[in-house]
Amino acid sequence: MATVLYITANPNDHETSYSLAIGKEFVQAYLSANPNDEVIHLDLYQMNIPELDADVFSGWGKLGAGAVFDALTGAEKAKIGRLGELVDQFVAADKYIFVNPIWNYSFPPVMKAYIDSICVAGKTFKYVPGEGRVGLLRDKKAVHIQASGSVLSPGSALADFEMGHRHLNAIMAFFEVPSFEGIFVEGMAADPNQASAIKEKAVRKAREVASGF
């Protein structure tokens, strides 16, 4: 049995959100093909995800200098403890489904906060003398479902402006996740008359990818 994290960064629901609508189709198709797997929904808008702030860096500095965890301030312990929970949950999972809209050419800030929480040396990557950075998630799989009003996917005229999928792709490469695929529902604002057709095309793609994920 595999554990799958369904990670969503959208304050709306699947009735009004294209990304969540496609995400729901993906999960349903995945569970149909893998009924014994566990899918855990992480709604990032409903979670406690500490930002990397002065408390976090101060606490990390103390720990790096040899202090014990109990010697940290209350704020440092709460934030660093929570960040540890998030990265441990991420590492323990087998597969990841990231879902988000594009806002101003990137994903919502809460997705960046989550990414920061899982970029932890010794957990998702490490540094090896003479070799540099080595990813530690070489046995994982990931898929990214992204919605945008404009067409921003690789190969499009505006692809260079897109900072959501490209950012996540870089992070997965950083962790050395060997399988990462993008599913894009895009262009609804550019061509509203084709919105339904665009969504149906993305649904078909999601079901196809889910069956082999």
mmCIF file of C-alpha atoms in Angstrom:
data_model
loop_
_atom_site.group_PDB
_atom_site.id
_atom_site.type_symbol
_atom_site.label_atom_id
_atom_site.label_comp_id
_atom_site.label_asym_id
_atom_site.label_seq_id
_atom_site.Cartn_x
_atom_site.Cartn_y
_atom_site.Cartn_z
ATOM 1 C CA MET A 1 0.000 0.000 0.000
ATOM 2 C CA ALA A 2 1.310 3.420 -0.990
ATOM 3 C CA THR A 3 0.726 6.683 0.854
ATOM 4 C CA VAL A 4 -0.141 9.642 -1.366
ATOM 5 C CA LEU A 5 -0.130 13.280 -0.291
ATOM 6 C CA TYR A 6 -2.780 15.315 -2.132
ATOM 7 C CA ILE A 7 -1.420 18.833 -1.627
ATOM 8 C CA THR A 8 -3.776 21.662 -2.616
ATOM 9 C CA ALA A 9 -3.146 25.401 -2.567
ATOM 10 C CA ASN A 10 -6.474 26.956 -3.475
ATOM 11 C CA PRO A 11 -8.883 28.824 -1.151
ATOM 12 C CA ASN A 12 -11.893 27.865 -3.301
ATOM 13 C CA ASP A 13 -13.625 24.493 -3.760
ATOM 14 C CA HIS A 14 -13.783 22.079 -6.664
ATOM 15 C CA GLU A 15 -17.096 23.571 -7.821
ATOM 16 C CA THR A 16 -15.478 26.940 -8.600
ATOM 17 C CA SER A 17 -11.817 25.988 -9.052
ATOM 18 C CA TYR A 18 -10.511 24.424 -12.241
ATOM 19 C CA SER A 19 -7.391 23.087 -10.542
ATOM 20 C CA LEU A 20 -9.345 21.427 -7.726
ATOM 21 C CA ALA A 21 -11.925 20.032 -10.150
ATOM 22 C CA ILE A 22 -9.173 18.318 -12.122
ATOM 23 C CA GLY A 23 -7.493 17.273 -8.882
ATOM 24 C CA LYS A 24 -10.691 15.583 -7.727
ATOM 25 C CA GLU A 25 -10.938 13.675 -11.010
ATOM 26 C CA PHE A 26 -7.319 12.596 -10.670
ATOM 27 C CA VAL A 27 -7.767 11.300 -7.134
ATOM 28 C CA GLN A 28 -10.941 9.411 -8.045
ATOM 29 C CA ALA A 29 -9.249 7.769 -11.016
ATOM 30 C CA TYR A 30 -6.172 6.982 -8.936
ATOM 31 C CA LEU A 31 -8.158 5.326 -6.154
ATOM 32 C CA SER A 32 -10.151 3.367 -8.702
ATOM 33 C CA ALA A 33 -6.883 1.916 -9.999
ATOM 34 C CA ASN A 34 -5.258 1.666 -6.551
ATOM 35 C CA PRO A 35 -8.068 1.015 -4.035
ATOM 36 C CA ASN A 36 -5.722 -0.078 -1.247
ATOM 37 C CA ASP A 37 -3.608 3.080 -1.275
ATOM 38 C CA GLU A 38 -4.090 5.900 1.220
ATOM 39 C CA VAL A 39 -4.599 9.458 -0.040
ATOM 40 C CA ILE A 40 -4.049 12.173 2.574
ATOM 41 C CA HIS A 41 -5.415 15.605 1.678
ATOM 42 C CA LEU A 42 -3.251 18.516 2.766
ATOM 43 C CA ASP A 43 -5.312 21.681 2.257
ATOM 44 C CA LEU A 44 -2.533 24.214 2.700
ATOM 45 C CA TYR A 45 -5.012 27.019 3.382
ATOM 46 C CA GLN A 46 -6.284 25.112 6.419
ATOM 47 C CA MET A 47 -2.892 24.146 7.845
ATOM 48 C CA ASN A 48 -0.345 25.625 10.197
ATOM 49 C CA ILE A 49 2.719 26.192 8.020
ATOM 50 C CA PRO A 50 5.286 28.389 9.801
ATOM 51 C CA GLU A 51 7.072 30.924 7.649
ATOM 52 C CA LEU A 52 10.846 30.978 7.750
ATOM 53 C CA ASP A 53 11.202 33.958 10.088
ATOM 54 C CA ALA A 54 13.514 35.265 12.809
ATOM 55 C CA ASP A 55 12.323 32.663 15.332
ATOM 56 C CA VAL A 56 13.044 29.797 12.945
ATOM 57 C CA PHE A 57 16.490 31.008 11.962
ATOM 58 C CA SER A 58 17.359 31.845 15.572
ATOM 59 C CA GLY A 59 16.278 28.393 16.719
ATOM 60 C CA TRP A 60 18.123 26.637 13.915
ATOM 61 C CA GLY A 61 21.216 28.630 14.799
ATOM 62 C CA LYS A 62 21.036 27.545 18.434
ATOM 63 C CA LEU A 63 20.543 23.905 17.479
ATOM 64 C CA GLY A 64 23.422 24.090 15.039
ATOM 65 C CA ALA A 65 25.638 25.438 17.810
ATOM 66 C CA GLY A 66 24.821 22.447 20.007
ATOM 67 C CA ALA A 67 21.837 23.604 22.042
ATOM 68 C CA VAL A 68 19.177 21.038 22.970
ATOM 69 C CA PHE A 69 15.648 21.520 21.654
ATOM 70 C CA ASP A 70 14.245 22.266 25.120
ATOM 71 C CA ALA A 71 16.590 25.241 25.418
ATOM 72 C CA LEU A 72 14.785 27.078 22.613
ATOM 73 C CA THR A 73 12.162 29.740 23.252
ATOM 74 C CA GLY A 74 8.499 28.776 23.118
ATOM 75 C CA ALA A 75 8.072 30.376 19.695
ATOM 76 C CA GLU A 76 11.206 28.704 18.335
ATOM 77 C CA LYS A 77 10.133 25.273 19.575
ATOM 78 C CA ALA A 78 6.605 25.620 18.221
ATOM 79 C CA LYS A 79 7.689 26.703 14.744
ATOM 80 C CA ILE A 80 10.674 24.404 14.332
ATOM 81 C CA GLY A 81 8.715 21.479 15.754
ATOM 82 C CA ARG A 82 5.906 22.043 13.274
ATOM 83 C CA LEU A 83 8.331 22.363 10.351
ATOM 84 C CA GLY A 84 9.822 19.041 11.401
ATOM 85 C CA GLU A 85 6.387 17.411 11.376
ATOM 86 C CA LEU A 86 5.704 18.660 7.851
ATOM 87 C CA VAL A 87 8.964 17.451 6.326
ATOM 88 C CA ASP A 88 8.761 14.088 8.118
ATOM 89 C CA GLN A 89 5.247 13.561 6.734
ATOM 90 C CA PHE A 90 6.466 14.469 3.253
ATOM 91 C CA VAL A 91 9.444 12.096 3.381
ATOM 92 C CA ALA A 92 7.302 9.242 4.726
ATOM 93 C CA ALA A 93 4.889 9.443 1.762
ATOM 94 C CA ASP A 94 5.437 7.579 -1.493
ATOM 95 C CA LYS A 95 3.734 9.862 -3.999
ATOM 96 C CA TYR A 96 2.731 13.520 -4.254
ATOM 97 C CA ILE A 97 -0.073 15.298 -6.088
ATOM 98 C CA PHE A 98 0.410 19.078 -6.118
ATOM 99 C CA VAL A 99 -2.595 21.200 -7.133
ATOM 100 C CA ASN A 100 -2.708 24.974 -7.547
ATOM 101 C CA PRO A 101 -3.926 27.895 -9.647
ATOM 102 C CA ILE A 102 -1.574 30.420 -11.184
ATOM 103 C CA TRP A 103 -1.722 33.895 -9.668
ATOM 104 C CA ASN A 104 0.448 36.548 -11.288
ATOM 105 C CA TYR A 105 2.484 33.874 -13.072
ATOM 106 C CA SER A 106 3.199 31.803 -9.953
ATOM 107 C CA PHE A 107 1.447 29.657 -7.366
ATOM 108 C CA PRO A 108 -0.209 31.083 -4.214
ATOM 109 C CA PRO A 109 2.190 32.100 -1.408
ATOM 110 C CA VAL A 110 1.045 29.242 0.813
ATOM 111 C CA MET A 111 2.563 26.764 -1.666
ATOM 112 C CA LYS A 112 5.934 28.510 -1.376
ATOM 113 C CA ALA A 113 5.663 28.336 2.426
ATOM 114 C CA TYR A 114 5.028 24.593 2.181
ATOM 115 C CA ILE A 115 7.932 24.084 -0.220
ATOM 116 C CA ASP A 116 10.188 25.936 2.222
ATOM 117 C CA SER A 117 9.058 23.577 4.987
ATOM 118 C CA ILE A 118 10.140 20.474 3.062
ATOM 119 C CA CYS A 119 13.506 21.731 1.777
ATOM 120 C CA VAL A 120 15.504 20.417 4.718
ATOM 121 C CA ALA A 121 19.100 19.178 4.579
ATOM 122 C CA GLY A 122 19.346 15.621 5.833
ATOM 123 C CA LYS A 123 15.678 14.972 5.066
ATOM 124 C CA THR A 124 14.998 15.679 1.377
ATOM 125 C CA PHE A 125 18.572 16.396 0.277
ATOM 126 C CA LYS A 126 22.087 16.413 1.662
ATOM 127 C CA TYR A 127 25.480 17.850 0.844
ATOM 128 C CA VAL A 128 28.317 15.433 0.122
ATOM 129 C CA PRO A 129 31.941 16.686 0.220
ATOM 130 C CA GLY A 130 33.378 16.733 -3.269
ATOM 131 C CA GLU A 131 30.012 15.913 -4.827
ATOM 132 C CA GLY A 132 27.723 18.741 -3.726
ATOM 133 C CA ARG A 133 23.968 18.455 -3.314
ATOM 134 C CA VAL A 134 22.400 15.001 -3.470
ATOM 135 C CA GLY A 135 18.637 14.455 -3.492
ATOM 136 C CA LEU A 136 17.220 11.906 -1.066
ATOM 137 C CA LEU A 137 13.818 11.181 -2.639
ATOM 138 C CA ARG A 138 14.894 8.932 -5.482
ATOM 139 C CA ASP A 139 12.087 6.427 -4.914
ATOM 140 C CA LYS A 140 9.152 8.879 -5.103
ATOM 141 C CA LYS A 141 6.684 9.979 -7.787
ATOM 142 C CA ALA A 142 4.992 13.343 -8.227
ATOM 143 C CA VAL A 143 2.419 14.994 -10.452
ATOM 144 C CA HIS A 144 1.483 18.658 -10.694
ATOM 145 C CA ILE A 145 -2.001 19.888 -11.639
ATOM 146 C CA GLN A 146 -2.076 23.585 -12.461
ATOM 147 C CA ALA A 147 -4.781 25.917 -13.755
ATOM 148 C CA SER A 148 -4.220 29.264 -15.454
ATOM 149 C CA GLY A 149 -6.379 31.685 -17.395
ATOM 150 C CA SER A 150 -3.650 32.071 -20.005
ATOM 151 C CA VAL A 151 -1.766 29.323 -21.810
ATOM 152 C CA LEU A 152 1.540 29.056 -19.935
ATOM 153 C CA SER A 153 2.621 25.419 -20.307
ATOM 154 C CA PRO A 154 6.037 24.492 -21.763
ATOM 155 C CA GLY A 155 6.255 25.371 -25.437
ATOM 156 C CA SER A 156 3.652 28.161 -25.312
ATOM 157 C CA ALA A 157 4.372 31.795 -26.190
ATOM 158 C CA LEU A 158 4.154 32.814 -22.511
ATOM 159 C CA ALA A 159 6.050 29.846 -21.077
ATOM 160 C CA ASP A 160 8.973 32.010 -19.971
ATOM 161 C CA PHE A 161 6.636 33.985 -17.685
ATOM 162 C CA GLU A 162 5.377 30.880 -15.881
ATOM 163 C CA MET A 163 6.961 30.421 -12.440
ATOM 164 C CA GLY A 164 4.707 27.811 -10.802
ATOM 165 C CA HIS A 165 5.363 24.522 -12.583
ATOM 166 C CA ARG A 166 8.931 25.492 -13.355
ATOM 167 C CA HIS A 167 9.602 26.205 -9.684
ATOM 168 C CA LEU A 168 8.094 22.908 -8.570
ATOM 169 C CA ASN A 169 9.955 21.071 -11.310
ATOM 170 C CA ALA A 170 13.219 22.532 -9.993
ATOM 171 C CA ILE A 171 12.379 21.445 -6.437
ATOM 172 C CA MET A 172 11.550 17.893 -7.518
ATOM 173 C CA ALA A 173 14.833 17.780 -9.452
ATOM 174 C CA PHE A 174 16.580 19.152 -6.343
ATOM 175 C CA PHE A 175 15.190 16.206 -4.363
ATOM 176 C CA GLU A 176 15.953 13.882 -7.310
ATOM 177 C CA VAL A 177 12.362 12.680 -7.577
ATOM 178 C CA PRO A 178 12.641 10.556 -10.748
ATOM 179 C CA SER A 179 9.048 10.875 -11.981
ATOM 180 C CA PHE A 180 7.350 14.275 -12.245
ATOM 181 C CA GLU A 181 4.590 15.157 -14.695
ATOM 182 C CA GLY A 182 2.495 18.260 -15.278
ATOM 183 C CA ILE A 183 -1.226 18.389 -16.076
ATOM 184 C CA PHE A 184 -2.357 21.816 -17.224
ATOM 185 C CA VAL A 185 -5.882 23.224 -17.500
ATOM 186 C CA GLU A 186 -5.246 26.562 -19.136
ATOM 187 C CA GLY A 187 -6.514 29.256 -21.452
ATOM 188 C CA MET A 188 -10.021 29.634 -20.038
ATOM 189 C CA ALA A 189 -9.725 33.413 -19.679
ATOM 190 C CA ALA A 190 -8.059 33.806 -23.048
ATOM 191 C CA ASP A 191 -10.884 31.899 -24.772
ATOM 192 C CA PRO A 192 -13.953 31.694 -22.468
ATOM 193 C CA ASN A 193 -16.047 29.987 -25.155
ATOM 194 C CA GLN A 194 -13.702 27.015 -24.994
ATOM 195 C CA ALA A 195 -13.604 26.764 -21.188
ATOM 196 C CA SER A 196 -15.726 23.612 -21.024
ATOM 197 C CA ALA A 197 -13.719 21.900 -23.751
ATOM 198 C CA ILE A 198 -10.462 22.879 -22.062
ATOM 199 C CA LYS A 199 -11.667 21.412 -18.777
ATOM 200 C CA GLU A 200 -12.795 18.155 -20.396
ATOM 201 C CA LYS A 201 -9.436 17.778 -22.126
ATOM 202 C CA ALA A 202 -7.684 18.207 -18.771
ATOM 203 C CA VAL A 203 -10.033 15.672 -17.156
ATOM 204 C CA ARG A 204 -9.123 13.097 -19.784
ATOM 205 C CA LYS A 205 -5.431 13.782 -19.267
ATOM 206 C CA ALA A 206 -5.788 13.529 -15.471
ATOM 207 C CA ARG A 207 -7.566 10.169 -15.688
ATOM 208 C CA GLU A 208 -4.935 8.863 -18.098
ATOM 209 C CA VAL A 209 -2.001 9.911 -15.910
ATOM 210 C CA ALA A 210 -3.719 8.733 -12.703
ATOM 211 C CA SER A 211 -4.180 5.218 -14.034
ATOM 212 C CA GLY A 212 -0.420 4.753 -14.263
ATOM 213 C CA PHE A 213 0.683 6.940 -11.356
#
